[in-house]
Short mmCIF file of C-alpha atoms and ligand atoms in Angstrom, two decimals:
data_model
loop_
_atom_site.label_atom_id
_atom_site.label_comp_id
_atom_site.label_asym_id
_atom_site.label_seq_id
_atom_site.Cartn_x
_atom_site.Cartn_y
_atom_site.Cartn_z
CA MET A 1 107.59 101.76 144.63
CA ARG A 2 107.09 104.82 146.79
CA PRO A 3 106.91 103.88 150.44
CA LYS A 4 103.98 104.88 152.58
CA ILE A 5 106.23 106.45 155.15
CA TRP A 6 108.36 109.28 153.89
CA LEU A 7 110.98 111.27 155.72
CA LYS A 8 110.78 115.02 155.83
CA PRO A 9 113.21 116.37 153.20
CA THR A 10 115.12 118.36 155.83
CA ARG A 11 115.66 115.26 157.97
CA ALA A 12 116.65 113.22 154.92
CA GLN A 13 119.25 115.88 154.04
CA GLU A 14 120.55 115.88 157.61
CA ILE A 15 120.99 112.11 157.47
CA ARG A 16 122.76 112.37 154.10
CA ARG A 17 125.21 114.90 155.55
CA ILE A 18 125.95 112.64 158.53
CA VAL A 19 126.60 109.72 156.15
CA GLU A 20 128.80 111.81 153.83
CA ASP A 21 130.94 112.97 156.77
CA LEU A 22 131.25 109.40 157.91
CA LEU A 23 132.26 108.15 154.46
CA LEU A 24 134.97 110.82 154.28
CA LYS A 25 136.43 109.49 157.53
CA VAL A 26 136.40 105.88 156.40
CA LYS A 27 138.22 106.55 153.11
CA PHE A 28 137.37 103.37 151.28
CA ALA A 29 138.98 102.68 147.93
CA GLU A 30 136.26 100.74 146.25
CA LEU A 31 132.73 99.44 146.58
CA PRO A 32 131.04 97.84 148.36
CA VAL A 33 131.13 100.27 151.27
CA PRO A 34 132.97 98.43 154.08
CA VAL A 35 130.26 98.58 156.75
CA GLU A 36 132.33 96.82 159.36
CA ALA A 37 135.17 99.32 158.90
CA VAL A 38 132.58 102.10 159.27
CA ALA A 39 131.48 100.57 162.59
CA LYS A 40 135.12 100.32 163.68
CA THR A 41 135.68 103.99 162.90
CA LEU A 42 132.90 104.74 165.38
CA ASP A 43 134.39 102.33 167.93
CA ILE A 44 131.50 99.91 167.61
CA SER A 45 132.34 96.23 167.57
CA VAL A 46 130.40 93.88 165.33
CA LYS A 47 129.61 90.36 166.50
CA PHE A 48 127.91 87.55 164.61
CA ALA A 49 125.74 84.89 166.22
CA PRO A 50 123.22 82.41 164.82
CA TYR A 51 119.98 83.72 166.30
CA SER A 52 117.37 81.16 165.53
CA GLU A 53 114.46 82.57 167.51
CA GLY A 54 111.98 84.65 165.63
CA ASP A 55 113.48 86.62 162.85
CA LEU A 56 116.05 88.63 164.71
CA ALA A 57 118.07 90.71 162.26
CA GLY A 58 120.35 92.36 164.74
CA MET A 59 120.67 94.61 167.73
CA LEU A 60 122.58 97.53 169.06
CA ILE A 61 123.96 97.25 172.59
CA LEU A 62 125.52 100.35 174.13
CA GLN A 63 126.87 99.01 177.44
CA PRO A 64 129.55 98.13 178.48
CA ARG A 65 130.75 99.12 175.02
CA PRO A 66 128.94 99.78 171.76
CA THR A 67 128.31 96.50 169.98
CA ILE A 68 126.22 95.50 167.00
CA ALA A 69 125.07 91.89 167.07
CA VAL A 70 124.14 90.45 163.69
CA ASN A 71 122.33 87.25 162.80
CA SER A 72 125.01 85.06 161.20
CA ALA A 73 122.29 82.87 159.66
CA HIS A 74 121.17 85.68 157.37
CA HIS A 75 122.43 86.37 153.85
CA ARG A 76 125.52 88.58 153.69
CA ASN A 77 123.61 91.38 151.97
CA ARG A 78 121.05 91.37 154.73
CA GLN A 79 123.79 91.38 157.37
CA ARG A 80 125.35 94.41 155.71
CA PHE A 81 122.01 96.19 155.73
CA THR A 82 121.48 95.28 159.39
CA ILE A 83 124.91 96.61 160.38
CA ALA A 84 124.28 99.85 158.48
CA HIS A 85 120.80 100.14 160.05
CA GLU A 86 122.20 99.69 163.57
CA ILE A 87 124.96 102.26 162.89
CA GLY A 88 122.07 104.56 161.95
CA HIS A 89 120.42 104.00 165.34
CA PHE A 90 123.78 104.58 167.03
CA LEU A 91 124.32 107.96 165.38
CA LEU A 92 120.74 109.17 165.16
CA HIS A 93 119.02 107.85 168.27
CA LYS A 94 121.28 106.27 170.89
CA LYS A 95 118.64 106.55 173.57
CA GLU A 96 118.00 103.04 174.81
CA SER A 97 120.84 100.95 176.18
CA ILE A 98 119.74 98.09 173.94
CA HIS A 99 117.82 98.18 170.71
CA ILE A 100 116.53 94.99 169.16
CA ASP A 101 115.48 94.71 165.52
CA GLU A 102 113.21 91.88 164.60
CA LYS A 103 111.66 91.39 161.20
CA MET A 104 113.11 94.59 159.86
CA ALA A 105 110.86 96.04 157.21
CA VAL A 106 113.68 97.09 154.96
CA LEU A 107 111.42 98.32 152.21
CA TYR A 108 108.60 99.53 154.44
CA ARG A 109 106.34 97.06 152.69
CA ASP A 110 104.88 95.25 155.60
CA LYS A 111 101.89 97.38 156.52
CA ASN A 112 101.31 95.45 159.71
CA SER A 113 104.82 95.83 160.97
CA SER A 114 105.27 98.35 163.74
CA MET A 115 108.84 98.69 162.50
CA ALA A 116 107.63 100.26 159.31
CA ILE A 117 105.67 103.02 160.95
CA ASN A 118 108.13 103.74 163.74
CA PRO A 119 109.91 106.94 162.63
CA GLN A 120 113.20 105.76 164.15
CA GLU A 121 113.08 102.63 162.00
CA VAL A 122 112.31 104.67 158.90
CA GLU A 123 115.29 106.89 159.71
CA ALA A 124 117.62 103.96 160.37
CA ASN A 125 116.57 102.35 157.07
CA HIS A 126 117.13 105.61 155.24
CA PHE A 127 120.55 105.92 156.88
CA ALA A 128 121.42 102.38 155.81
CA ALA A 129 120.42 103.04 152.21
CA GLU A 130 122.50 106.24 152.16
CA LEU A 131 125.49 104.46 153.64
CA LEU A 132 125.42 101.36 151.43
CA MET A 133 124.37 103.13 148.23
CA PRO A 134 125.85 106.64 148.49
CA LYS A 135 123.92 109.00 146.25
CA ARG A 136 126.98 110.64 144.64
CA ILE A 137 128.53 107.33 143.63
CA LEU A 138 125.27 105.78 142.52
CA LEU A 139 124.36 108.80 140.40
CA LYS A 140 127.69 108.44 138.59
CA ASP A 141 126.93 104.79 137.94
CA LEU A 142 123.51 105.68 136.65
CA ALA A 143 124.72 108.51 134.43
CA ASN A 144 124.37 107.75 130.74
CA LYS A 145 122.56 104.54 131.51
CA GLN A 146 118.96 103.91 130.77
CA ILE A 147 117.83 102.25 133.92
CA ASP A 148 114.94 99.93 133.41
CA LEU A 149 113.96 98.72 136.84
CA GLU A 150 112.38 95.68 135.25
CA GLU A 151 115.71 94.82 133.62
CA ASP A 152 117.10 92.21 135.97
CA GLU A 153 120.67 92.13 134.75
CA ILE A 154 121.42 95.82 135.28
CA LEU A 155 119.90 95.75 138.73
CA LEU A 156 121.66 92.53 139.59
CA ASN A 157 125.05 93.97 138.62
CA LEU A 158 124.46 97.15 140.59
CA ALA A 159 123.24 95.17 143.60
CA LYS A 160 126.41 93.03 143.47
CA ARG A 161 128.64 96.07 143.15
CA TYR A 162 127.11 97.69 146.24
CA GLY A 163 126.64 94.49 148.24
CA VAL A 164 122.89 94.93 148.65
CA SER A 165 119.80 93.00 147.61
CA GLN A 166 118.23 93.70 144.24
CA GLN A 167 115.11 94.90 146.01
CA ALA A 168 117.06 97.38 148.10
CA MET A 169 118.83 98.65 144.97
CA ALA A 170 115.58 99.01 143.00
CA PHE A 171 114.05 100.90 145.89
CA ARG A 172 117.07 103.17 146.23
CA ILE A 173 117.18 104.01 142.52
CA ALA A 174 113.46 104.80 142.52
CA ASN A 175 113.99 107.02 145.55
CA ILE A 176 116.98 108.86 144.04
CA LEU A 177 115.37 109.39 140.66
CA SER A 178 111.94 110.37 141.97
ZN1 ZN B 201 115.93 99.40 163.91
#
């Protein structure tokens, strides 16, 4: 389960702090984390369009105003991850006026994908995981539970609760508990 590309612990902590500050500002009452409200808090608008070419997940456009474009053809969980990933680019990188994400290697599994070895993509994915599955909340959910990552039902329920894919949840739990 451990990805090939790992963030430096100091950078991972920095990203967690940024996410925790952000979550305090958003003040959501219950899960799943409202990613679109998070974007709104940062004055980023979120637009959906059915991109059929390639496997475009989404993009971040900074001019004339910050906008995240999301592929409306994708599953809702994937859209949520894309929005969170682009918010990560917005807060952590914000260098290019437009950033396009194709074939996002959410779990860093695709060895051939340049996305997986690009440090900015690793950071944006880490940010997304922190935002959608906040460590503090997830640890509470995991407390007193024997988590068997092969046990589909537990994972499925957690994935539903957080609005993420089962894969993303399994990866996050492995990361948190490692
Ligand atoms: Zn990206």
